[in-house]
Amino acid sequence: MSEDWQQVARDVSALLREGRRQVIAKMAGPMTVDEKTGRKDLVTNIDKSNEQFLIAGIRNMDPTAKVLGEEGFGDKLTSLDGRVWIVDPIDGTMNFVKQHDNFAMMIGIYQDGEGQLGFIYDVMNDVLYAGGPAVGGVWANDQQISAPANLALSEGLIGASAPLVVHDTAHMQKIVHDSAGMRIYGSAGIEMINVLLGKTLGYISYLKPWDIAAGQVMLNFLGVRVSTIDGQPLNMLSSNLVLVATEKAQRDILQIEEDDVSL
Amino acid sequence: MSEDWQQVARDVSALLREGRRQVIAKMAGPMTVDEKTGRKDLVTNIDKSNEQFLIAGIRNMDPTAKVLGEEGFGDKLTSLDGRVWIVDPIDGTMNFVKQHDNFAMMIGIYQDGEGQLGFIYDVMNDVLYAGGPAVGGVWANDQQISAPANLALSEGLIGASAPLVVHDTAHMQKIVHDSAGMRIYGSAGIEMINVLLGKTLGYISYLKPWDIAAGQVMLNFLGVRVSTIDGQPLNMLSSNLVLVATEKAQRDILQIEEDDVSL
């Protein structure tokens, strides 16, 4: 693969734009929807065909790439050594099926465990968010994004997933109470776009590596913290209860977690 | 006022489009944010100026109009007799302040308590949803909207407000569990647009008359049920715990409420 990261970014963007074209064309036809772990965890024929398309494109660009894909068309990874591509062909599959909107295509590129480039494509709005340290910026299509304001928890809205709130996992109800309000958009990719744009100050959810890989690279580059709910680095080969937050809000939320432990 | 409802619809649309132009111009300047009942219940100078602008336009069209406005620039109403205009100048003020997105301008027109015309303006996307029985249809800008599919609760996503879920008011957690998932967008207007478009099958929240007046007219016209959480008609002079739902989902949710009573 070219070590020219600007070129890589252009090639991946072109691959994603062609993937989008195919996804939108297929949405006009019949969709096959299957359950994975349960009735709220769906996969469609389009998730699968898009992952196959994206991974083929990645292997074409980078024949020795290690690829981790949500739907299993990549490799079985046991480490993050070397260059690793992490692919989510349709993030927010429930939204994709029920709304035909509010879903994303995502790719993260890591080198020896360090995030280099992230891509989150808001498919229906046709806005591709892309960037990271390898290219020195983050863009929404052609427009560069500035770092979101470093808001305290009380000053902004927080994204979440519904089960965390219902079960009050990790003091979610206290976190929501202390924030300016909770929003639930149903796609990690769409949630992270909102954080990138400063429309929410954070997001808390159980996430798999492909849900967070792309967002983590861009968010970190813009000064937003991505950690476990305990403030530890994510294990990118496993599930994590992920806390995405501005620096100040991360501190506020970690304090809530700590206060409880000390009771 | 002209009894030509098509003309009324055109005049109100023009009024809202001019209101939008002014709101967007003012968003570039300094915003004054005040708390109403608490730190999560906000009002800005733009809510107030837009309500004054809209009510002046309404009185110009309909000099004998009775007007109910969120920010208090209308009349004190004690009945819905005659023609009543119900105005929400900025619905989703928290989103307006924190996101500069995902808020709406809304007007509902009722005649002797019967909804005639509703208008919900998604300001940042520049899409005006308008219609009702007086004009025989509902449109998104120039495109007519078909009735959303009559989904059962298990078949679709449901919108809600965060406090209902946190406090499990009216069995919200069971309702969310039985649905395909919960979404929280933070604006009654944006939530009702999602129901109109079939992106969610319903919405449950405590609402004031101005939060629901416009949506109720368009939703009812397209066969979506709007009632209290007990299935009763709304009191349009008061707050209600509102259940918006497709016919089938309304039945499913009323059954959940009933099952509990019978315990």
Coordinates of C-alpha atoms in Angstrom, one line a residue:
Chain A
M1 CA 0.0 0.0 0.0
S2 CA 1.1 3.5 -0.7
E3 CA 2.6 5.2 2.4
D4 CA 1.2 8.4 1.1
W5 CA -1.7 8.8 3.6
Q6 CA -3.3 11.6 1.6
Q7 CA -3.6 9.2 -1.3
V8 CA -5.0 6.5 1.0
A9 CA -7.6 8.9 2.2
R10 CA -8.6 9.8 -1.3
D11 CA -8.7 6.1 -2.3
V12 CA -10.8 5.1 0.7
S13 CA -13.2 8.0 0.1
A14 CA -13.7 6.9 -3.5
L15 CA -14.3 3.3 -2.3
L16 CA -16.9 4.5 0.2
R17 CA -18.6 6.7 -2.3
E18 CA -18.9 3.7 -4.7
G19 CA -20.2 1.6 -1.8
R20 CA -22.8 4.2 -1.1
R21 CA -23.9 4.2 -4.7
Q22 CA -24.4 0.4 -4.6
V23 CA -26.2 0.5 -1.2
I24 CA -28.7 3.1 -2.3
A25 CA -29.4 1.2 -5.5
K26 CA -30.0 -2.0 -3.5
M27 CA -32.3 -0.2 -1.1
A28 CA -34.8 0.2 -3.9
G29 CA -35.0 -3.6 -4.2
P30 CA -36.1 -6.4 -1.8
M31 CA -34.2 -6.5 1.5
T32 CA -33.4 -9.8 3.3
V33 CA -33.4 -9.2 7.1
D34 CA -32.0 -11.8 9.5
E35 CA -31.6 -11.7 13.2
K36 CA -28.2 -12.2 14.7
T37 CA -28.3 -12.5 18.5
G38 CA -31.9 -11.5 18.8
R39 CA -34.8 -9.6 17.3
K40 CA -33.1 -6.2 17.9
D41 CA -29.8 -7.2 16.4
L42 CA -30.3 -7.4 12.6
V43 CA -28.3 -8.0 9.5
T44 CA -29.4 -7.6 5.9
N45 CA -28.2 -8.8 2.6
I46 CA -26.9 -5.3 2.0
D47 CA -24.7 -5.3 5.2
K48 CA -23.1 -8.4 3.8
S49 CA -22.7 -7.4 0.2
N50 CA -21.3 -4.0 1.2
E51 CA -18.8 -5.5 3.6
Q52 CA -17.6 -7.9 0.8
F53 CA -17.3 -4.9 -1.6
L54 CA -15.4 -2.8 0.9
I55 CA -13.0 -5.6 1.9
A56 CA -12.3 -6.5 -1.7
G57 CA -11.5 -2.8 -2.3
I58 CA -9.2 -2.7 0.8
R59 CA -7.3 -5.9 -0.3
N60 CA -6.9 -4.4 -3.7
M61 CA -5.3 -1.3 -2.2
D62 CA -3.3 -3.1 0.6
P63 CA -2.8 -6.8 -0.3
T64 CA -1.2 -7.7 3.1
A65 CA -3.9 -5.8 5.1
K66 CA -5.4 -7.4 8.2
V67 CA -9.1 -6.6 8.1
L68 CA -11.7 -6.9 10.9
G69 CA -15.2 -6.7 9.6
E70 CA -18.5 -6.8 11.5
E71 CA -20.1 -9.4 9.3
G72 CA -17.1 -11.8 9.4
F73 CA -15.8 -11.4 5.8
G74 CA -12.4 -10.2 7.1
D75 CA -9.7 -12.0 9.1
K76 CA -9.7 -13.5 12.6
L77 CA -7.5 -11.0 14.5
T78 CA -5.5 -11.8 17.6
S79 CA -3.4 -8.6 17.7
L80 CA -3.3 -5.1 16.3
D81 CA 0.3 -5.4 15.1
G82 CA 0.9 -4.0 11.6
R83 CA -1.8 -2.2 9.6
V84 CA -5.3 -3.1 10.6
W85 CA -8.5 -2.0 8.8
I86 CA -11.7 -2.1 10.8
V87 CA -14.9 -2.1 8.8
D88 CA -18.6 -1.6 9.6
P89 CA -20.5 -1.8 6.3
I90 CA -23.8 -0.6 7.8
D91 CA -23.8 0.9 11.3
G92 CA -27.3 1.3 12.7
T93 CA -28.8 -1.6 10.9
M94 CA -32.1 -1.2 12.7
N95 CA -32.4 2.4 11.5
F96 CA -31.4 1.2 8.0
V97 CA -34.2 -1.4 8.0
K98 CA -36.9 0.7 9.7
Q99 CA -36.1 4.2 8.7
H100 CA -34.0 3.9 5.5
D101 CA -32.1 6.8 7.2
N102 CA -29.7 7.6 10.0
F103 CA -27.1 4.9 9.3
A104 CA -23.4 5.0 8.4
M105 CA -20.6 3.2 6.7
M106 CA -17.4 3.2 8.7
I107 CA -13.7 2.4 8.2
G108 CA -10.9 2.9 10.7
I109 CA -7.2 2.3 9.8
Y110 CA -4.8 1.5 12.7
Q111 CA -1.0 1.1 12.5
D112 CA 0.4 -1.0 15.4
G113 CA -2.6 -0.1 17.5
E114 CA -2.5 3.6 16.8
G115 CA -5.4 5.1 14.9
Q116 CA -4.3 6.8 11.7
L117 CA -7.4 7.5 9.6
G118 CA -11.2 7.3 10.3
F119 CA -14.1 7.5 7.9
I120 CA -17.8 7.8 8.9
Y121 CA -20.2 8.2 6.0
D122 CA -23.7 9.6 6.7
V123 CA -25.2 7.8 3.7
M124 CA -28.6 9.5 3.3
N125 CA -27.2 13.0 3.9
D126 CA -24.2 12.2 1.6
V127 CA -21.7 13.6 4.0
L128 CA -18.4 11.7 4.5
Y129 CA -16.5 12.6 7.7
A130 CA -12.9 11.6 7.3
G131 CA -9.5 12.4 8.8
G132 CA -7.1 11.7 11.6
P133 CA -3.4 12.2 12.5
A134 CA -2.2 10.7 9.3
V135 CA -3.6 13.6 7.3
G136 CA -3.6 16.3 10.0
G137 CA -7.2 17.2 10.1
V138 CA -10.9 16.1 9.9
W139 CA -13.2 17.0 7.1
A140 CA -17.0 16.8 6.4
N141 CA -16.8 16.3 2.7
D142 CA -14.6 19.3 1.6
Q143 CA -15.1 21.3 4.8
Q144 CA -12.6 21.1 7.6
I145 CA -14.0 20.6 11.1
S146 CA -12.8 22.5 14.1
A147 CA -12.5 20.9 17.5
P148 CA -15.8 20.9 19.4
A149 CA -16.1 23.1 22.5
N150 CA -14.8 21.6 25.7
L151 CA -18.2 21.6 27.5
A152 CA -18.8 20.4 31.0
L153 CA -21.4 17.7 31.4
S154 CA -24.0 20.2 32.6
E155 CA -23.5 22.3 29.5
G156 CA -24.4 19.9 26.8
L157 CA -26.5 17.0 25.5
I158 CA -25.3 13.4 25.8
G159 CA -26.0 10.5 23.5
A160 CA -26.7 7.1 24.8
S161 CA -28.2 3.7 24.0
A162 CA -31.6 2.8 25.4
P163 CA -30.7 -0.3 27.4
L164 CA -28.1 1.6 29.5
V165 CA -30.7 4.1 30.5
V166 CA -33.4 1.5 31.2
H167 CA -31.1 -0.6 33.4
D168 CA -29.3 2.4 34.8
T169 CA -26.0 0.8 33.9
A170 CA -22.9 2.7 35.1
H171 CA -25.1 5.4 36.7
M172 CA -26.5 6.5 33.3
Q173 CA -29.6 8.0 34.9
K174 CA -27.4 10.3 37.1
I175 CA -25.2 11.2 34.1
V176 CA -28.3 12.1 32.1
H177 CA -29.7 14.1 35.0
D178 CA -26.5 16.1 35.3
S179 CA -26.3 16.7 31.6
A180 CA -28.6 19.2 29.6
G181 CA -30.5 16.2 28.2
M182 CA -30.2 12.8 26.5
R183 CA -30.6 12.0 22.9
I184 CA -30.8 8.5 21.3
Y185 CA -30.2 8.3 17.5
G186 CA -29.7 4.6 17.2
S187 CA -26.4 4.5 15.3
A188 CA -22.9 4.8 16.9
G189 CA -21.7 6.5 13.7
I190 CA -24.5 9.1 13.7
E191 CA -23.9 9.6 17.4
M192 CA -20.2 10.2 16.8
I193 CA -20.9 12.6 14.0
N194 CA -23.0 14.6 16.4
V195 CA -20.0 14.7 18.9
L196 CA -17.6 15.7 16.1
L197 CA -19.9 18.6 15.2
G198 CA -20.4 19.6 18.9
K199 CA -24.2 18.9 18.7
T200 CA -23.7 16.5 21.7
L201 CA -20.8 16.5 24.1
G202 CA -20.5 12.7 24.3
Y203 CA -21.9 9.2 23.8
I204 CA -22.1 6.2 26.1
S205 CA -22.8 2.7 24.8
Y206 CA -21.6 -0.9 24.7
L207 CA -19.7 -1.0 21.4
K208 CA -17.8 -3.6 19.3
P209 CA -14.5 -2.5 17.7
W210 CA -16.1 -1.8 14.3
D211 CA -18.6 0.6 16.0
I212 CA -15.9 2.8 17.5
A213 CA -12.8 2.4 15.4
A214 CA -13.4 5.1 12.8
G215 CA -14.9 7.6 15.3
Q216 CA -12.2 7.1 17.9
V217 CA -9.5 8.2 15.4
M218 CA -11.3 11.5 14.4
L219 CA -12.6 12.3 17.9
N220 CA -9.1 11.8 19.5
F221 CA -7.6 14.0 16.8
L222 CA -10.1 16.8 17.7
G223 CA -9.4 16.5 21.4
V224 CA -12.4 14.4 22.4
R225 CA -11.7 11.6 24.8
V226 CA -12.6 8.0 24.0
S227 CA -12.1 5.5 26.8
T228 CA -13.9 2.8 28.8
I229 CA -16.5 4.0 31.3
D230 CA -13.6 3.7 33.9
G231 CA -11.3 6.0 31.9
Q232 CA -9.1 3.2 30.5
P233 CA -8.0 2.7 26.9
L234 CA -10.3 0.6 24.8
N235 CA -9.5 -3.0 23.9
M236 CA -9.9 -2.8 20.2
L237 CA -10.2 -6.6 19.9
S238 CA -13.2 -6.8 22.2
S239 CA -16.4 -5.2 23.3
N240 CA -16.2 -2.2 25.6
L241 CA -18.6 0.0 27.6
V242 CA -17.4 3.1 25.8
L243 CA -17.4 6.7 27.1
V244 CA -16.9 9.3 24.4
A245 CA -16.8 12.8 25.9
T246 CA -15.2 16.2 25.9
E247 CA -12.3 16.5 28.3
K248 CA -14.4 18.3 30.9
A249 CA -17.4 16.0 30.6
Q250 CA -15.2 13.0 30.8
R251 CA -13.9 14.3 34.1
D252 CA -17.4 14.9 35.4
I253 CA -18.6 11.4 34.4
L254 CA -15.5 9.6 35.8
Q255 CA -16.2 11.5 39.0
I256 CA -19.8 10.1 39.1
E257 CA -18.4 6.6 38.6
E258 CA -15.8 7.2 41.4
D259 CA -18.3 8.7 43.9
D260 CA -20.3 5.5 43.7
V261 CA -17.3 3.3 44.3
S262 CA -16.4 5.2 47.4
L263 CA -19.9 4.8 48.9
Chain B
M1 CA -60.2 35.7 7.3
S2 CA -60.7 34.1 3.9
E3 CA -62.7 30.9 4.1
D4 CA -60.6 29.6 1.3
W5 CA -58.4 27.1 3.2
Q6 CA -56.0 26.6 0.3
Q7 CA -55.3 30.3 0.5
V8 CA -54.9 30.2 4.2
A9 CA -52.4 27.3 3.8
R10 CA -50.4 29.4 1.3
D11 CA -50.5 32.5 3.5
V12 CA -49.4 30.6 6.6
S13 CA -46.6 28.9 4.7
A14 CA -45.4 32.2 3.5
L15 CA -45.5 33.6 7.0
L16 CA -43.5 30.6 8.3
R17 CA -40.9 30.9 5.6
E18 CA -40.4 34.6 6.4
G19 CA -40.2 33.6 10.1
R20 CA -37.5 31.0 9.3
R21 CA -35.5 33.6 7.4
Q22 CA -35.5 35.9 10.4
V23 CA -34.7 33.1 12.9
I24 CA -31.7 32.0 10.8
A25 CA -30.5 35.5 10.5
K26 CA -30.7 36.0 14.3
M27 CA -28.9 32.7 15.0
A28 CA -25.8 34.4 13.6
G29 CA -26.0 37.0 16.4
P30 CA -25.9 36.8 20.2
M31 CA -28.6 34.7 21.8
T32 CA -30.1 35.4 25.2
V33 CA -31.0 32.2 27.0
D34 CA -33.3 32.2 30.1
E35 CA -34.6 29.4 32.2
K36 CA -38.4 29.0 32.5
T37 CA -39.3 26.3 35.1
G38 CA -35.7 25.0 35.4
R39 CA -32.3 24.6 33.8
K40 CA -33.7 22.1 31.2
D41 CA -36.6 24.4 30.2
L42 CA -35.2 27.2 28.2
V43 CA -36.4 30.2 26.3
T44 CA -34.4 32.6 24.1
N45 CA -34.9 36.0 22.7
I46 CA -35.5 34.3 19.3
D47 CA -38.4 32.2 20.7
K48 CA -40.0 35.4 21.8
S49 CA -39.4 37.6 18.8
N50 CA -40.5 34.8 16.5
E51 CA -43.7 34.3 18.4
Q52 CA -44.4 38.0 18.2
F53 CA -43.7 38.0 14.5
L54 CA -46.0 34.9 13.9
I55 CA -48.9 36.2 16.0
A56 CA -48.7 39.6 14.3
G57 CA -49.0 37.8 10.9
I58 CA -51.9 35.7 12.1
R59 CA -53.8 38.8 13.5
N60 CA -53.2 40.5 10.1
M61 CA -54.7 37.5 8.3
D62 CA -57.5 36.9 10.9
P63 CA -58.2 40.0 13.0
T64 CA -60.7 38.1 15.2
A65 CA -58.4 35.1 15.7
K66 CA -58.0 33.6 19.2
V67 CA -54.3 32.7 19.5
L68 CA -52.6 30.5 22.0
G69 CA -48.8 31.0 22.0
E70 CA -46.2 29.2 24.0
E71 CA -44.4 32.3 25.1
G72 CA -47.5 34.1 26.2
F73 CA -47.9 36.7 23.5
G74 CA -51.3 35.4 22.5
D75 CA -54.6 35.3 24.3
K76 CA -55.7 33.6 27.5
L77 CA -58.0 30.9 26.2
T78 CA -60.8 29.4 28.2
S79 CA -62.4 27.4 25.3
L80 CA -61.8 26.2 21.8
D81 CA -64.9 27.8 20.4
G82 CA -64.5 29.5 17.1
R83 CA -61.2 29.6 15.2
V84 CA -58.1 29.0 17.4
W85 CA -54.5 29.3 16.3
I86 CA -52.0 27.5 18.4
V87 CA -48.4 28.6 18.0
D88 CA -45.0 27.2 19.0
P89 CA -42.3 29.6 17.7
I90 CA -39.4 27.3 18.5
D91 CA -40.1 23.7 19.4
G92 CA -37.1 21.9 20.9
T93 CA -35.5 25.0 22.4
M94 CA -32.7 22.9 24.0
N95 CA -31.7 21.6 20.6
F96 CA -32.0 25.1 19.2
V97 CA -29.6 26.4 21.9
K98 CA -27.2 23.4 22.0
Q99 CA -27.3 22.1 18.5
H100 CA -28.5 24.9 16.3
D101 CA -30.4 22.0 14.6
N102 CA -33.3 19.7 15.2
F103 CA -36.0 22.2 16.1
A104 CA -39.2 23.3 14.5
M105 CA -41.7 26.1 14.1
M106 CA -45.3 24.9 14.5
I107 CA -48.8 26.3 14.0
G108 CA -52.1 24.4 14.3
I109 CA -55.5 25.9 13.3
Y110 CA -58.6 24.5 15.0
Q111 CA -62.2 25.4 14.3
D112 CA -64.6 24.8 17.2
G113 CA -62.1 22.2 18.6
E114 CA -61.6 20.4 15.3
G115 CA -58.2 20.4 13.8
Q116 CA -58.2 21.9 10.3
L117 CA -54.6 22.7 9.3
G118 CA -51.2 21.8 10.8
F119 CA -47.7 23.2 10.0
I120 CA -44.4 21.8 11.3
Y121 CA -41.3 23.5 9.8
D122 CA -38.0 21.6 10.1
V123 CA -36.1 24.8 10.0
M124 CA -32.5 23.6 9.4
N125 CA -33.5 21.1 6.7
D126 CA -35.9 23.7 5.2
V127 CA -38.8 21.3 4.9
L128 CA -42.3 22.5 5.8
Y129 CA -44.8 19.8 6.6
A130 CA -48.3 21.1 6.1
G131 CA -51.8 19.9 5.7
G132 CA -55.0 18.5 7.2
P133 CA -58.6 17.9 6.5
A134 CA -59.2 21.5 5.4
V135 CA -57.0 21.0 2.3
G136 CA -57.4 17.2 1.9
G137 CA -53.7 16.1 2.2
V138 CA -50.4 16.5 3.9
W139 CA -47.3 17.8 2.1
A140 CA -43.5 18.0 2.7
N141 CA -42.8 21.1 0.8
D142 CA -44.3 20.3 -2.6
Q143 CA -44.4 16.5 -2.1
Q144 CA -47.6 14.8 -0.9
I145 CA -47.1 12.4 2.0
S146 CA -48.8 9.0 2.1
A147 CA -50.2 7.5 5.2
P148 CA -47.5 5.7 7.2
A149 CA -47.7 1.9 7.4
N150 CA -49.9 0.6 10.2
L151 CA -47.2 -1.2 12.1
A152 CA -47.6 -3.1 15.3
L153 CA -45.5 -2.0 18.3
S154 CA -43.0 -4.8 17.7
E155 CA -42.5 -3.8 14.1
G156 CA -41.1 -0.3 14.6
L157 CA -39.2 2.3 16.5
I158 CA -40.8 4.5 19.1
G159 CA -39.9 8.1 20.1
A160 CA -40.0 9.2 23.7
S161 CA -38.8 11.8 26.1
A162 CA -36.0 10.9 28.5
P163 CA -37.7 11.5 31.9
L164 CA -40.5 9.0 31.0
V165 CA -38.0 6.3 30.4
V166 CA -35.9 7.1 33.5
H167 CA -38.9 7.1 35.8
D168 CA -40.7 4.3 33.9
T169 CA -43.8 6.4 33.7
A170 CA -46.8 4.7 32.2
H171 CA -44.8 1.5 31.7
M172 CA -42.4 3.2 29.2
Q173 CA -39.7 0.5 29.8
K174 CA -42.1 -2.3 28.8
I175 CA -43.3 -0.3 25.8
V176 CA -39.7 0.3 24.7
H177 CA -38.9 -3.4 25.3
D178 CA -41.8 -4.6 23.2
S179 CA -40.9 -2.1 20.3
A180 CA -38.0 -2.5 17.9
G181 CA -36.2 0.3 19.8
M182 CA -36.4 3.8 21.3
R183 CA -35.2 7.0 19.8
I184 CA -35.0 10.4 21.5
Y185 CA -34.7 13.5 19.2
G186 CA -35.5 16.2 21.7
S187 CA -38.2 18.0 19.8
A188 CA -41.9 17.1 19.7
G189 CA -42.0 18.6 16.2
I190 CA -39.1 16.5 14.9
E191 CA -40.6 13.4 16.6
M192 CA -43.9 14.0 14.8
I193 CA -42.2 14.5 11.5
N194 CA -40.6 11.1 12.0
V195 CA -44.0 9.5 12.6
L196 CA -45.5 11.3 9.6
L197 CA -42.7 9.8 7.4
G198 CA -43.0 6.3 9.0
K199 CA -39.5 6.5 10.5
T200 CA -40.9 5.9 13.9
L201 CA -44.4 4.4 14.7
G202 CA -45.2 6.7 17.6
Y203 CA -44.1 9.1 20.2
I204 CA -44.9 9.3 24.0
S205 CA -44.3 12.5 26.0
Y206 CA -45.9 15.0 28.4
L207 CA -46.9 17.8 26.0
K208 CA -48.4 21.2 26.1
P209 CA -51.1 22.2 23.6
W210 CA -48.5 24.0 21.4
D211 CA -46.3 20.9 21.3
I212 CA -49.0 18.7 19.8
A213 CA -51.6 21.0 18.0
A214 CA -50.0 21.1 14.6
G215 CA -48.9 17.4 14.6
Q216 CA -52.2 16.1 15.8
V217 CA -54.0 17.6 12.7
M218 CA -51.7 16.1 10.2
L219 CA -51.2 12.8 12.0
N220 CA -55.0 12.2 12.4
F221 CA -55.5 13.0 8.8
L222 CA -53.0 10.3 7.8
G223 CA -54.7 7.7 10.1
V224 CA -52.2 8.0 13.1
R225 CA -53.9 8.0 16.5
V226 CA -53.3 10.9 18.9
S227 CA -54.7 10.4 22.4
T228 CA -53.8 10.4 26.1
I229 CA -51.8 7.4 27.3
D230 CA -55.2 6.0 28.4
G231 CA -56.7 6.4 24.9
Q232 CA -58.8 9.4 25.6
P233 CA -59.0 12.6 23.5
L234 CA -56.5 15.3 24.4
N235 CA -57.6 18.4 26.4
M236 CA -56.2 21.1 24.1
L237 CA -56.3 23.7 26.9
S238 CA -54.0 21.7 29.2
S239 CA -51.0 19.4 29.5
N240 CA -51.4 15.8 28.5
L241 CA -49.4 12.6 28.6
V242 CA -49.7 12.1 24.9
L243 CA -49.6 8.8 23.0
V244 CA -49.1 9.2 19.3
A245 CA -49.2 5.8 17.5
T246 CA -50.2 3.9 14.5
E247 CA -53.6 2.2 15.0
K248 CA -52.0 -1.2 15.7
A249 CA -49.3 0.2 18.0
Q250 CA -51.9 2.2 19.9
R251 CA -53.8 -1.0 20.6
D252 CA -50.6 -2.7 21.8
I253 CA -49.7 0.1 24.1
L254 CA -53.2 0.5 25.5
Q255 CA -53.2 -3.2 26.2
I256 CA -49.9 -2.8 28.2
E257 CA -51.6 0.0 30.2
E258 CA -54.7 -2.1 30.8
D259 CA -52.8 -5.3 31.8
D260 CA -51.1 -3.3 34.6
V261 CA -54.4 -2.0 35.9
S262 CA -55.8 -5.5 36.1
L263 CA -52.9 -6.8 38.2

